[in-house]
Structure formats: C-alpha cells, structure tokens
C-alpha cells in the first residue's frame, strides 16, 4: 500500500452504511453512476476506504419502508440468507414474512479470529438511516420479545435473539433524524395524497424489470413492487396495498419520522457500554428578524423548499397529541432539524472535545458543521474536503480500543 493511503489503527473493522429515505445501495445500477457517498462527481468513499484497506458496504435497503423492515433487510445482507421480517411483526401489520435472499457480505461477522477476538463492524446511517441504524443496534443488543414468544427457536432470526452488542464497535449518524423531523407536523393532510401518488409511481416504475435493476424501492413485502429475484409481480390489489401501507403508521416511514411516535418507539433504546456513538450534524440556515430560518450559502437546490417549511415551524406545545416541540426546531440542514440531528438528549451524551476523551456507552455530540443535508453524500463539497472528512472519521473510529462485555 502506498504511503498516500497509510493509516495507523488499533483495529480495522468493516464499515456498513444504512442509506437514507429515497436512497439506494450497491445492488442498484444507479450506485454505479452515483455512489451514495460520493455522488455528483465527488470521491467514491467505498473505493477510497477500500484503498485504505477497510471493507465498506452500502447494501440496498427499501427506500421507504419502516425502520424495522430495513433492519431485517440489513441483517440478511450481512449474515446471508432470506430476509425474515418476523412472524409476529408480519402477522400484526399484514405483509409477507419473508423477503429476498442474499449471500453474506461479512460471513465471519461475530466470529472469533485467530487471536480469539470478535470480528465487529462499524455501522453508519445517513438521514433516515440514522434512526434505522439506532434501531438495528437495539435489536442486535436485546432482540425482540414478541418475536421470541411467537416463533419456534429453530425458525427465529438471529436479529430477534439479541445478545450481540459485542458484534458492533461503533454507531455513527450523519444528519440523522435522531428524534424525528418537524416537517411531518402540520403536513399530515398533504402527506397522504402525495404519498399515494408517489407510491403509485414507484409501483409502476418497479414493475418494469430494467427500472427495478436501476433503482429499486423494494416494497415487495407489501405487494407494491415486483421481486426481481423471483420474478414475482406486484400484488393484483396493489392499489389497496398502497392504502394499507400508508394507513399502517406503526410500520411505515411516515410514522417512524414523526417526532412523538419516534420518541415512544425509541424510549427503551439504551447505550451499550462497549459501543461508541457519534452524531454528526449541520446547519445551512440563518434567522431573519421574525425568527424564521432561511437557507444560506449554496444549499443543494432540491432541499430549499423543505428548508423554508422547516424554518417556519411554529411548534406543537398546544397539541397534546404531538410531542412538545417549539420554535427552537426551526434551524435545519435543509431537511433535518438541528434539534434532531444532534446526539439524542434522552440518552447519555457529551460534547466532543478531542479524540483522547472519547468514551463508549454515550453519544459524542460532534461540533455543528456548515453543511447541508446532502453535503454528507458529496454535494457541494470539494474532493479534498470530502476525502479529508471521511479519512478523519475512519481514523477516529479505527483508533478506539475494542471493548468486549
């Protein structure tokens, strides 16, 4: 390896990325044109990390399914086998229990190496991938009691068994919706028709084999899209299945990203004493005289309409059905509120001071950055800035001592 790519490290665990809402992964052709981390002509972080000698994976997950379903898909990607959405879960919410089948990306994950040490991974989530990766760590740690009660032992997915906190070295969120997003409040009446129109488009697009290979929304557990592995088409009642999905607020992305629902779901997610936690977040807004937040600098153009809506948020303290949030939630990165992207305040956390002071078992609240939501994917960043950013991130997590419970 050339001196250019030299890096000293205490460990070299693989990095696994949970992409965000409407995102994509390595199984899709779009990734070949625009890698999720490194699109718009920027540095391909997968290739860069591979050149540094670190395994990097960004598997394709459903772009709009619930956090639970996405966690199940990631687990199957990593250990190999057929996606198991859970017997209890699938029966409760009315979709298929089993999904697609994958070869293991990291077949020796969780196993002991020649020195008797567990092979771990570093998990990382951007945007909607932030809360999803937190849920994944929770399930790997404690599993799910409802699934254990409903499923025979020999049929139970390892994801629902729990007891695998030792398999994860670090958990990092990048512009993660770590406490939901305020954009959902005040938009409920508009969300349903727009969601239905969007899913109708998705269903038509992903009923064409080539389009599914190019950009796959992976909604076949609901019967909304085709399964390209088996050739199974969307359900005959696919329009009704779209309504069923939208109505299922406890098992869709709309409910998962709504603040009060997310807070209820995540209240038992505890920090583990052997895992390091990092929250990277940003703002690209400034207040006017009325206290509304507007874009500043060169915000990615697609984000600006969302930025204006979030920047005018008036809070929900008067509504007992919503989480109590106020106008302090206006500052944002173009989509995610600063109040949500930071380290979760309901969990142990501390502001970042220096690498030497990083401790496991608590969230490290990184300094707020002058970026927008898509800067983490490479938009608006120079190659040098972007490469240096991900180099420092990798150097940080690779030089933290591995801790086994």
mmCIF file of C-alpha atoms in Angstrom:
data_model
loop_
_atom_site.group_PDB
_atom_site.id
_atom_site.type_symbol
_atom_site.label_atom_id
_atom_site.label_comp_id
_atom_site.label_asym_id
_atom_site.label_seq_id
_atom_site.Cartn_x
_atom_site.Cartn_y
_atom_site.Cartn_z
ATOM 1 C CA UNK A 1 0.000 0.000 0.000
ATOM 2 C CA UNK A 2 1.314 3.424 -0.925
ATOM 3 C CA UNK A 3 2.283 5.968 1.683
ATOM 4 C CA UNK A 4 -0.644 8.068 0.445
ATOM 5 C CA UNK A 5 -3.057 5.570 1.952
ATOM 6 C CA UNK A 6 -1.125 4.708 5.106
ATOM 7 C CA UNK A 7 -3.144 4.797 8.318
ATOM 8 C CA UNK A 8 -2.211 3.686 11.787
ATOM 9 C CA UNK A 9 -5.032 1.956 13.648
ATOM 10 C CA UNK A 10 -5.898 -0.178 16.637
ATOM 11 C CA UNK A 11 -8.457 -2.165 14.644
ATOM 12 C CA UNK A 12 -9.839 -2.348 11.129
ATOM 13 C CA UNK A 13 -13.481 -3.367 11.316
ATOM 14 C CA UNK A 14 -15.708 -3.091 8.205
ATOM 15 C CA UNK A 15 -17.909 -0.017 7.743
ATOM 16 C CA UNK A 16 -21.583 -0.695 6.935
ATOM 17 C CA UNK A 17 -23.858 2.127 5.735
ATOM 18 C CA UNK A 18 -27.626 2.449 6.143
ATOM 19 C CA UNK A 19 -28.714 4.791 3.368
ATOM 20 C CA UNK A 20 -31.485 7.321 3.855
ATOM 21 C CA UNK A 21 -35.044 7.876 2.670
ATOM 22 C CA UNK A 22 -35.340 7.521 -1.117
ATOM 23 C CA UNK A 23 -31.698 6.405 -1.108
ATOM 24 C CA UNK A 24 -30.044 3.494 -2.852
ATOM 25 C CA UNK A 25 -27.337 0.910 -2.377
ATOM 26 C CA UNK A 26 -24.771 -1.183 -4.169
ATOM 27 C CA UNK A 27 -27.263 -3.667 -5.643
ATOM 28 C CA UNK A 28 -28.743 -0.959 -7.876
ATOM 29 C CA UNK A 29 -27.292 0.301 -11.149
ATOM 30 C CA UNK A 30 -27.703 3.914 -10.065
ATOM 31 C CA UNK A 31 -24.983 3.282 -7.469
ATOM 32 C CA UNK A 32 -22.518 2.566 -10.288
ATOM 33 C CA UNK A 33 -23.213 6.012 -11.724
ATOM 34 C CA UNK A 34 -23.545 7.913 -8.438
ATOM 35 C CA UNK A 35 -22.313 6.128 -5.294
ATOM 36 C CA UNK A 36 -24.400 7.034 -2.263
ATOM 37 C CA UNK A 37 -21.323 8.503 -0.559
ATOM 38 C CA UNK A 38 -19.536 10.238 -3.408
ATOM 39 C CA UNK A 39 -22.165 11.215 -5.935
ATOM 40 C CA UNK A 40 -22.184 14.266 -8.195
ATOM 41 C CA UNK A 41 -18.609 13.563 -9.256
ATOM 42 C CA UNK A 42 -17.103 13.530 -5.778
ATOM 43 C CA UNK A 43 -14.777 10.949 -4.207
ATOM 44 C CA UNK A 44 -16.222 7.420 -4.172
ATOM 45 C CA UNK A 45 -15.904 6.671 -0.450
ATOM 46 C CA UNK A 46 -16.290 2.922 -0.921
ATOM 47 C CA UNK A 47 -13.302 2.858 -3.264
ATOM 48 C CA UNK A 48 -11.407 5.278 -1.031
ATOM 49 C CA UNK A 49 -11.949 3.158 2.096
ATOM 50 C CA UNK A 50 -11.045 0.024 0.158
ATOM 51 C CA UNK A 51 -7.788 1.731 -0.892
ATOM 52 C CA UNK A 52 -7.161 2.429 2.781
ATOM 53 C CA UNK A 53 -7.575 -1.291 3.428
ATOM 54 C CA UNK A 54 -11.026 -1.060 5.048
ATOM 55 C CA UNK A 55 -14.071 -3.037 3.929
ATOM 56 C CA UNK A 56 -17.015 -0.775 3.068
ATOM 57 C CA UNK A 57 -20.583 -1.871 2.336
ATOM 58 C CA UNK A 58 -23.694 0.096 1.393
ATOM 59 C CA UNK A 59 -26.357 -2.590 0.806
ATOM 60 C CA UNK A 60 -29.632 -1.773 -0.906
ATOM 61 C CA UNK A 61 -32.459 -1.380 1.601
ATOM 62 C CA UNK A 62 -36.050 -0.399 0.973
ATOM 63 C CA UNK A 63 -36.107 3.334 0.337
ATOM 64 C CA UNK A 64 -39.401 3.993 2.101
ATOM 65 C CA UNK A 65 -40.207 1.000 4.321
ATOM 66 C CA UNK A 66 -40.241 1.127 8.108
ATOM 67 C CA UNK A 67 -37.086 1.084 10.202
ATOM 68 C CA UNK A 68 -37.975 -2.449 11.345
ATOM 69 C CA UNK A 69 -38.217 -3.802 7.795
ATOM 70 C CA UNK A 70 -34.971 -2.086 6.796
ATOM 71 C CA UNK A 71 -33.161 -3.581 9.813
ATOM 72 C CA UNK A 72 -34.350 -7.050 8.802
ATOM 73 C CA UNK A 73 -33.065 -6.487 5.271
ATOM 74 C CA UNK A 74 -29.681 -5.308 6.514
ATOM 75 C CA UNK A 75 -29.286 -8.326 8.773
ATOM 76 C CA UNK A 76 -29.913 -10.706 5.854
ATOM 77 C CA UNK A 77 -27.386 -8.801 3.741
ATOM 78 C CA UNK A 78 -24.696 -9.127 6.403
ATOM 79 C CA UNK A 79 -25.120 -12.743 7.549
ATOM 80 C CA UNK A 80 -26.664 -14.187 4.390
ATOM 81 C CA UNK A 81 -29.996 -15.914 3.863
ATOM 82 C CA UNK A 82 -33.599 -14.862 3.332
ATOM 83 C CA UNK A 83 -34.975 -11.672 4.883
ATOM 84 C CA UNK A 84 -37.216 -12.537 7.833
ATOM 85 C CA UNK A 85 -39.484 -9.646 8.789
ATOM 86 C CA UNK A 86 -40.630 -11.609 11.834
ATOM 87 C CA UNK A 87 -43.592 -13.890 12.399
ATOM 88 C CA UNK A 88 -45.287 -11.662 14.970
ATOM 89 C CA UNK A 89 -44.476 -8.449 13.102
ATOM 90 C CA UNK A 90 -45.669 -9.602 9.674
ATOM 91 C CA UNK A 91 -48.908 -11.014 11.064
ATOM 92 C CA UNK A 92 -49.600 -7.880 13.078
ATOM 93 C CA UNK A 93 -49.050 -5.445 10.212
ATOM 94 C CA UNK A 94 -50.301 -7.565 7.333
ATOM 95 C CA UNK A 95 -47.383 -8.065 4.990
ATOM 96 C CA UNK A 96 -45.240 -11.008 3.909
ATOM 97 C CA UNK A 97 -42.961 -12.557 6.484
ATOM 98 C CA UNK A 98 -40.126 -13.449 4.111
ATOM 99 C CA UNK A 99 -38.358 -11.321 1.522
ATOM 100 C CA UNK A 100 -35.354 -11.601 -0.749
ATOM 101 C CA UNK A 101 -32.326 -13.840 -0.321
ATOM 102 C CA UNK A 102 -28.718 -12.650 -0.161
ATOM 103 C CA UNK A 103 -25.196 -14.011 0.083
ATOM 104 C CA UNK A 104 -23.408 -12.935 3.252
ATOM 105 C CA UNK A 105 -21.423 -9.726 2.883
ATOM 106 C CA UNK A 106 -19.496 -10.457 6.102
ATOM 107 C CA UNK A 107 -19.793 -14.230 6.692
ATOM 108 C CA UNK A 108 -17.424 -14.174 9.674
ATOM 109 C CA UNK A 109 -19.162 -11.280 11.422
ATOM 110 C CA UNK A 110 -19.385 -12.004 15.156
ATOM 111 C CA UNK A 111 -16.965 -14.913 14.966
ATOM 112 C CA UNK A 112 -13.631 -15.186 16.733
ATOM 113 C CA UNK A 113 -10.442 -14.511 14.801
ATOM 114 C CA UNK A 114 -7.093 -16.285 15.233
ATOM 115 C CA UNK A 115 -6.395 -14.164 18.312
ATOM 116 C CA UNK A 116 -9.736 -15.019 19.905
ATOM 117 C CA UNK A 117 -11.204 -11.560 19.251
ATOM 118 C CA UNK A 118 -14.709 -10.953 17.913
ATOM 119 C CA UNK A 119 -14.953 -9.567 14.379
ATOM 120 C CA UNK A 120 -17.100 -6.452 14.732
ATOM 121 C CA UNK A 121 -18.476 -3.829 12.363
ATOM 122 C CA UNK A 122 -18.874 -0.057 12.394
ATOM 123 C CA UNK A 123 -22.431 0.921 11.463
ATOM 124 C CA UNK A 124 -23.226 4.297 9.961
ATOM 125 C CA UNK A 125 -26.549 5.875 8.946
ATOM 126 C CA UNK A 126 -27.341 8.977 6.930
ATOM 127 C CA UNK A 127 -30.671 10.828 7.240
ATOM 128 C CA UNK A 128 -33.444 8.211 7.758
ATOM 129 C CA UNK A 129 -30.574 5.750 8.027
ATOM 130 C CA UNK A 130 -29.703 7.453 11.338
ATOM 131 C CA UNK A 131 -32.717 6.287 13.350
ATOM 132 C CA UNK A 132 -32.652 2.994 11.419
ATOM 133 C CA UNK A 133 -29.084 2.244 12.477
ATOM 134 C CA UNK A 134 -30.007 3.047 16.087
ATOM 135 C CA UNK A 135 -32.890 0.566 15.880
ATOM 136 C CA UNK A 136 -30.541 -2.016 14.375
ATOM 137 C CA UNK A 137 -28.116 -1.673 17.300
ATOM 138 C CA UNK A 138 -31.038 -2.007 19.720
ATOM 139 C CA UNK A 139 -32.298 -5.209 18.048
ATOM 140 C CA UNK A 140 -28.802 -6.694 17.889
ATOM 141 C CA UNK A 141 -28.474 -5.951 21.604
ATOM 142 C CA UNK A 142 -31.827 -7.029 23.079
ATOM 143 C CA UNK A 143 -33.706 -8.630 20.184
ATOM 144 C CA UNK A 144 -37.492 -8.644 20.277
ATOM 145 C CA UNK A 145 -39.596 -10.360 22.917
ATOM 146 C CA UNK A 146 -42.735 -10.600 20.743
ATOM 147 C CA UNK A 147 -40.806 -12.471 18.056
ATOM 148 C CA UNK A 148 -39.213 -14.811 20.587
ATOM 149 C CA UNK A 149 -42.647 -15.625 22.019
ATOM 150 C CA UNK A 150 -44.274 -16.223 18.623
ATOM 151 C CA UNK A 151 -41.505 -18.096 16.804
ATOM 152 C CA UNK A 152 -40.062 -21.584 17.318
ATOM 153 C CA UNK A 153 -36.389 -21.404 18.269
ATOM 154 C CA UNK A 154 -35.218 -23.093 15.082
ATOM 155 C CA UNK A 155 -37.103 -20.512 12.972
ATOM 156 C CA UNK A 156 -36.104 -17.402 14.918
ATOM 157 C CA UNK A 157 -33.915 -14.857 13.131
ATOM 158 C CA UNK A 158 -30.666 -14.061 14.912
ATOM 159 C CA UNK A 159 -31.676 -10.384 14.782
ATOM 160 C CA UNK A 160 -34.525 -11.063 17.209
ATOM 161 C CA UNK A 161 -32.476 -13.160 19.634
ATOM 162 C CA UNK A 162 -30.392 -10.248 20.908
ATOM 163 C CA UNK A 163 -27.199 -10.614 22.917
ATOM 164 C CA UNK A 164 -24.973 -9.362 20.103
ATOM 165 C CA UNK A 165 -23.824 -5.953 21.339
ATOM 166 C CA UNK A 166 -20.272 -7.289 21.091
ATOM 167 C CA UNK A 167 -20.656 -7.523 17.329
ATOM 168 C CA UNK A 168 -20.719 -3.729 16.915
ATOM 169 C CA UNK A 169 -17.775 -1.401 17.510
ATOM 170 C CA UNK A 170 -19.317 1.983 16.731
ATOM 171 C CA UNK A 171 -22.605 3.593 15.697
ATOM 172 C CA UNK A 172 -22.481 6.852 13.731
ATOM 173 C CA UNK A 173 -25.283 9.070 12.447
ATOM 174 C CA UNK A 174 -24.731 11.649 9.717
ATOM 175 C CA UNK A 175 -27.512 14.260 9.549
ATOM 176 C CA UNK A 176 -29.618 11.587 11.208
ATOM 177 C CA UNK A 177 -33.256 12.181 12.100
ATOM 178 C CA UNK A 178 -32.383 11.057 15.624
ATOM 179 C CA UNK A 179 -35.564 12.470 17.166
ATOM 180 C CA UNK A 180 -37.907 12.538 14.171
ATOM 181 C CA UNK A 181 -38.441 15.593 11.966
ATOM 182 C CA UNK A 182 -40.840 18.508 12.406
ATOM 183 C CA UNK A 183 -41.635 18.543 8.678
ATOM 184 C CA UNK A 184 -44.301 15.906 9.357
ATOM 185 C CA UNK A 185 -46.214 18.210 11.713
ATOM 186 C CA UNK A 186 -48.752 20.432 10.002
ATOM 187 C CA UNK A 187 -48.327 18.403 6.809
ATOM 188 C CA UNK A 188 -50.455 15.380 7.728
ATOM 189 C CA UNK A 189 -53.307 16.240 5.337
ATOM 190 C CA UNK A 190 -50.863 16.731 2.491
ATOM 191 C CA UNK A 191 -48.730 13.678 3.229
ATOM 192 C CA UNK A 192 -51.346 11.056 2.396
ATOM 193 C CA UNK A 193 -52.240 12.127 -1.193
ATOM 194 C CA UNK A 194 -48.607 12.864 -2.034
ATOM 195 C CA UNK A 195 -47.519 9.545 -0.534
ATOM 196 C CA UNK A 196 -50.150 7.698 -2.562
ATOM 197 C CA UNK A 197 -49.185 9.418 -5.807
ATOM 198 C CA UNK A 198 -45.527 8.701 -5.098
ATOM 199 C CA UNK A 199 -46.136 5.028 -4.342
ATOM 200 C CA UNK A 200 -48.279 4.613 -7.466
ATOM 201 C CA UNK A 201 -45.340 5.952 -9.487
ATOM 202 C CA UNK A 202 -42.993 3.634 -7.588
ATOM 203 C CA UNK A 203 -45.250 0.643 -8.256
ATOM 204 C CA UNK A 204 -45.373 1.303 -11.995
ATOM 205 C CA UNK A 205 -41.645 2.020 -12.227
ATOM 206 C CA UNK A 206 -40.631 -1.039 -10.224
ATOM 207 C CA UNK A 207 -42.954 -3.306 -12.195
ATOM 208 C CA UNK A 208 -40.528 -2.962 -15.109
ATOM 209 C CA UNK A 209 -37.513 -5.296 -14.674
ATOM 210 C CA UNK A 210 -34.920 -2.848 -16.044
ATOM 211 C CA UNK A 211 -36.163 0.032 -13.903
ATOM 212 C CA UNK A 212 -36.084 -2.242 -10.852
ATOM 213 C CA UNK A 213 -32.444 -3.044 -11.562
ATOM 214 C CA UNK A 214 -31.656 0.657 -11.949
ATOM 215 C CA UNK A 215 -33.475 1.973 -8.851
ATOM 216 C CA UNK A 216 -35.269 -0.495 -6.610
ATOM 217 C CA UNK A 217 -37.663 0.790 -3.921
ATOM 218 C CA UNK A 218 -38.035 -2.779 -2.550
ATOM 219 C CA UNK A 219 -41.672 -2.729 -1.450
ATOM 220 C CA UNK A 220 -42.430 -6.315 -2.450
ATOM 221 C CA UNK A 221 -43.143 -7.440 1.129
ATOM 222 C CA UNK A 222 -46.231 -5.216 0.802
ATOM 223 C CA UNK A 223 -47.016 -6.377 -2.753
ATOM 224 C CA UNK A 224 -46.435 -2.857 -4.083
ATOM 225 C CA UNK A 225 -43.428 -3.676 -6.268
ATOM 226 C CA UNK A 226 -42.142 -6.790 -8.035
ATOM 227 C CA UNK A 227 -39.467 -9.096 -6.637
ATOM 228 C CA UNK A 228 -36.671 -9.130 -9.257
ATOM 229 C CA UNK A 229 -35.056 -12.224 -7.686
ATOM 230 C CA UNK A 230 -38.101 -14.449 -8.201
ATOM 231 C CA UNK A 231 -39.869 -12.518 -10.956
ATOM 232 C CA UNK A 232 -42.997 -12.304 -8.785
ATOM 233 C CA UNK A 233 -45.075 -9.340 -9.915
ATOM 234 C CA UNK A 234 -46.753 -6.805 -7.662
ATOM 235 C CA UNK A 235 -49.991 -7.907 -6.000
ATOM 236 C CA UNK A 236 -53.163 -7.801 -8.086
ATOM 237 C CA UNK A 237 -54.670 -5.486 -5.456
ATOM 238 C CA UNK A 238 -51.560 -3.306 -5.378
ATOM 239 C CA UNK A 239 -53.586 -0.089 -5.106
ATOM 240 C CA UNK A 240 -55.246 -1.394 -1.950
ATOM 241 C CA UNK A 241 -51.843 -2.488 -0.659
ATOM 242 C CA UNK A 242 -50.604 1.092 -1.064
ATOM 243 C CA UNK A 243 -53.501 2.318 1.084
ATOM 244 C CA UNK A 244 -52.757 -0.425 3.627
ATOM 245 C CA UNK A 245 -49.127 0.684 3.842
ATOM 246 C CA UNK A 246 -49.955 4.382 4.227
ATOM 247 C CA UNK A 247 -52.548 3.611 6.902
ATOM 248 C CA UNK A 248 -50.069 1.489 8.875
ATOM 249 C CA UNK A 249 -48.413 4.307 10.812
ATOM 250 C CA UNK A 250 -46.680 1.861 13.159
ATOM 251 C CA UNK A 251 -44.906 0.188 10.228
ATOM 252 C CA UNK A 252 -44.074 2.867 7.673
ATOM 253 C CA UNK A 253 -41.559 5.661 7.261
ATOM 254 C CA UNK A 254 -44.139 8.405 7.857
ATOM 255 C CA UNK A 255 -44.862 7.176 11.360
ATOM 256 C CA UNK A 256 -41.208 6.421 12.058
ATOM 257 C CA UNK A 257 -40.186 10.000 11.267
ATOM 258 C CA UNK A 258 -42.963 11.702 13.252
ATOM 259 C CA UNK A 259 -41.478 13.020 16.487
ATOM 260 C CA UNK A 260 -43.980 11.763 19.064
ATOM 261 C CA UNK A 261 -44.173 8.292 17.500
ATOM 262 C CA UNK A 262 -40.403 8.039 17.226
ATOM 263 C CA UNK A 263 -39.905 9.092 20.850
ATOM 264 C CA UNK A 264 -42.299 6.404 22.019
ATOM 265 C CA UNK A 265 -40.588 3.764 19.869
ATOM 266 C CA UNK A 266 -37.066 4.679 20.945
ATOM 267 C CA UNK A 267 -37.621 5.247 24.666
ATOM 268 C CA UNK A 268 -36.070 1.870 25.602
ATOM 269 C CA UNK A 269 -33.064 2.106 23.273
ATOM 270 C CA UNK A 270 -30.127 2.173 25.672
ATOM 271 C CA UNK A 271 -26.475 2.998 25.014
ATOM 272 C CA UNK A 272 -24.250 -0.036 25.374
ATOM 273 C CA UNK A 273 -21.036 0.208 27.438
ATOM 274 C CA UNK A 274 -18.923 -1.405 24.722
ATOM 275 C CA UNK A 275 -20.184 0.641 21.732
ATOM 276 C CA UNK A 276 -19.036 4.111 20.656
ATOM 277 C CA UNK A 277 -21.742 6.530 19.457
ATOM 278 C CA UNK A 278 -21.262 9.609 17.242
ATOM 279 C CA UNK A 279 -23.727 12.212 15.946
ATOM 280 C CA UNK A 280 -22.538 14.437 13.093
ATOM 281 C CA UNK A 281 -24.955 17.189 12.105
ATOM 282 C CA UNK A 282 -25.077 20.556 10.391
ATOM 283 C CA UNK A 283 -26.959 23.744 9.636
ATOM 284 C CA UNK A 284 -27.200 25.761 6.461
ATOM 285 C CA UNK A 285 -29.746 28.299 7.704
ATOM 286 C CA UNK A 286 -29.859 31.715 9.359
ATOM 287 C CA UNK A 287 -32.764 33.505 11.092
ATOM 288 C CA UNK A 288 -34.387 36.680 9.812
ATOM 289 C CA UNK A 289 -35.816 39.408 12.071
ATOM 290 C CA UNK A 290 -39.002 37.409 12.635
ATOM 291 C CA UNK A 291 -37.032 34.377 13.752
ATOM 292 C CA UNK A 292 -37.727 32.295 10.648
ATOM 293 C CA UNK A 293 -34.792 30.316 9.284
ATOM 294 C CA UNK A 294 -33.806 30.573 5.623
ATOM 295 C CA UNK A 295 -31.080 28.891 3.537
ATOM 296 C CA UNK A 296 -27.676 30.486 3.489
ATOM 297 C CA UNK A 297 -24.733 29.733 1.280
ATOM 298 C CA UNK A 298 -25.057 27.228 -1.531
ATOM 299 C CA UNK A 299 -27.703 24.837 -0.264
ATOM 300 C CA UNK A 300 -28.495 21.946 -2.612
ATOM 301 C CA UNK A 301 -31.448 23.233 -4.641
ATOM 302 C CA UNK A 302 -33.775 20.269 -4.003
ATOM 303 C CA UNK A 303 -33.591 20.959 -0.267
ATOM 304 C CA UNK A 304 -34.657 24.608 -0.361
ATOM 305 C CA UNK A 305 -38.468 24.095 -0.366
ATOM 306 C CA UNK A 306 -38.172 21.778 2.634
ATOM 307 C CA UNK A 307 -35.808 24.209 4.327
ATOM 308 C CA UNK A 308 -38.380 27.020 4.096
ATOM 309 C CA UNK A 309 -41.116 24.811 5.581
ATOM 310 C CA UNK A 310 -38.951 23.559 8.447
ATOM 311 C CA UNK A 311 -37.587 27.070 9.042
ATOM 312 C CA UNK A 312 -41.108 28.426 9.678
ATOM 313 C CA UNK A 313 -42.119 25.698 12.125
ATOM 314 C CA UNK A 314 -44.230 27.066 14.997
ATOM 315 C CA UNK A 315 -44.085 24.170 17.434
ATOM 316 C CA UNK A 316 -46.759 21.834 18.795
ATOM 317 C CA UNK A 317 -46.810 22.603 22.528
ATOM 318 C CA UNK A 318 -50.528 23.349 22.356
ATOM 319 C CA UNK A 319 -51.340 19.926 20.861
ATOM 320 C CA UNK A 320 -51.447 17.096 23.393
ATOM 321 C CA UNK A 321 -51.342 14.510 20.581
ATOM 322 C CA UNK A 322 -47.902 15.663 19.484
ATOM 323 C CA UNK A 323 -44.529 15.712 21.149
ATOM 324 C CA UNK A 324 -43.768 19.012 22.798
ATOM 325 C CA UNK A 325 -41.544 20.903 20.406
ATOM 326 C CA UNK A 326 -41.045 24.617 19.938
ATOM 327 C CA UNK A 327 -39.639 27.148 17.520
ATOM 328 C CA UNK A 328 -36.112 26.111 18.514
ATOM 329 C CA UNK A 329 -36.704 23.329 15.962
ATOM 330 C CA UNK A 330 -36.563 25.799 13.064
ATOM 331 C CA UNK A 331 -32.812 25.661 12.482
ATOM 332 C CA UNK A 332 -32.063 22.886 9.990
ATOM 333 C CA UNK A 333 -29.765 21.459 7.320
ATOM 334 C CA UNK A 334 -32.372 21.727 4.593
ATOM 335 C CA UNK A 335 -34.466 18.823 5.850
ATOM 336 C CA UNK A 336 -33.473 17.569 9.314
ATOM 337 C CA UNK A 337 -33.822 19.860 12.314
ATOM 338 C CA UNK A 338 -30.615 20.602 14.206
ATOM 339 C CA UNK A 339 -32.519 19.582 17.343
ATOM 340 C CA UNK A 340 -32.935 16.114 15.845
ATOM 341 C CA UNK A 341 -29.572 15.651 14.137
ATOM 342 C CA UNK A 342 -27.581 16.196 17.333
ATOM 343 C CA UNK A 343 -26.863 13.498 19.918
ATOM 344 C CA UNK A 344 -30.162 12.215 21.378
ATOM 345 C CA UNK A 345 -30.793 14.250 24.520
ATOM 346 C CA UNK A 346 -32.805 11.444 26.145
ATOM 347 C CA UNK A 347 -29.648 9.282 26.209
ATOM 348 C CA UNK A 348 -26.226 9.779 27.825
ATOM 349 C CA UNK A 349 -24.214 12.260 25.768
ATOM 350 C CA UNK A 350 -21.296 14.619 25.916
ATOM 351 C CA UNK A 351 -19.909 17.281 23.552
ATOM 352 C CA UNK A 352 -16.848 16.313 21.554
ATOM 353 C CA UNK A 353 -13.616 17.793 22.867
ATOM 354 C CA UNK A 354 -10.853 15.620 21.419
ATOM 355 C CA UNK A 355 -10.337 12.031 20.311
ATOM 356 C CA UNK A 356 -8.486 11.183 23.502
ATOM 357 C CA UNK A 357 -11.615 11.917 25.565
ATOM 358 C CA UNK A 358 -14.000 9.664 23.600
ATOM 359 C CA UNK A 359 -15.639 7.054 25.797
ATOM 360 C CA UNK A 360 -18.019 4.211 24.910
ATOM 361 C CA UNK A 361 -21.569 3.978 26.220
ATOM 362 C CA UNK A 362 -22.544 7.571 25.468
ATOM 363 C CA UNK A 363 -23.251 9.724 22.442
ATOM 364 C CA UNK A 364 -20.472 12.028 21.280
ATOM 365 C CA UNK A 365 -22.101 15.244 20.067
ATOM 366 C CA UNK A 366 -19.787 16.420 17.289
ATOM 367 C CA UNK A 367 -19.389 20.174 16.610
ATOM 368 C CA UNK A 368 -22.159 21.543 14.388
ATOM 369 C CA UNK A 369 -20.966 21.922 10.791
ATOM 370 C CA UNK A 370 -21.517 24.364 7.955
ATOM 371 C CA UNK A 371 -23.103 21.803 5.624
ATOM 372 C CA UNK A 372 -26.499 20.919 4.243
ATOM 373 C CA UNK A 373 -28.265 17.574 4.340
ATOM 374 C CA UNK A 374 -26.716 16.314 1.113
ATOM 375 C CA UNK A 375 -23.173 17.501 1.865
ATOM 376 C CA UNK A 376 -22.610 14.133 3.553
ATOM 377 C CA UNK A 377 -23.264 12.468 0.190
ATOM 378 C CA UNK A 378 -20.793 14.793 -1.542
ATOM 379 C CA UNK A 379 -22.996 17.618 -2.835
ATOM 380 C CA UNK A 380 -21.275 21.000 -2.721
ATOM 381 C CA UNK A 381 -18.068 19.566 -1.233
ATOM 382 C CA UNK A 382 -14.679 19.685 -2.910
ATOM 383 C CA UNK A 383 -12.918 16.358 -3.370
ATOM 384 C CA UNK A 384 -10.221 17.394 -0.901
ATOM 385 C CA UNK A 385 -12.757 18.457 1.754
ATOM 386 C CA UNK A 386 -14.849 15.324 1.292
ATOM 387 C CA UNK A 387 -11.943 12.902 1.285
ATOM 388 C CA UNK A 388 -10.364 14.514 4.349
ATOM 389 C CA UNK A 389 -13.696 14.411 6.187
ATOM 390 C CA UNK A 390 -14.145 10.671 5.702
ATOM 391 C CA UNK A 391 -10.469 9.985 6.375
ATOM 392 C CA UNK A 392 -10.724 11.682 9.770
ATOM 393 C CA UNK A 393 -13.946 9.842 10.559
ATOM 394 C CA UNK A 394 -12.376 6.465 9.770
ATOM 395 C CA UNK A 395 -9.175 7.324 11.634
ATOM 396 C CA UNK A 396 -11.254 8.254 14.686
ATOM 397 C CA UNK A 397 -13.242 5.013 14.914
ATOM 398 C CA UNK A 398 -10.298 2.778 13.982
ATOM 399 C CA UNK A 399 -8.223 4.114 16.864
ATOM 400 C CA UNK A 400 -10.718 3.435 19.619
ATOM 401 C CA UNK A 401 -9.965 0.338 21.685
ATOM 402 C CA UNK A 402 -12.292 -2.581 21.094
ATOM 403 C CA UNK A 403 -14.258 -3.460 24.236
ATOM 404 C CA UNK A 404 -15.926 -6.799 24.856
ATOM 405 C CA UNK A 405 -18.518 -7.188 27.611
#
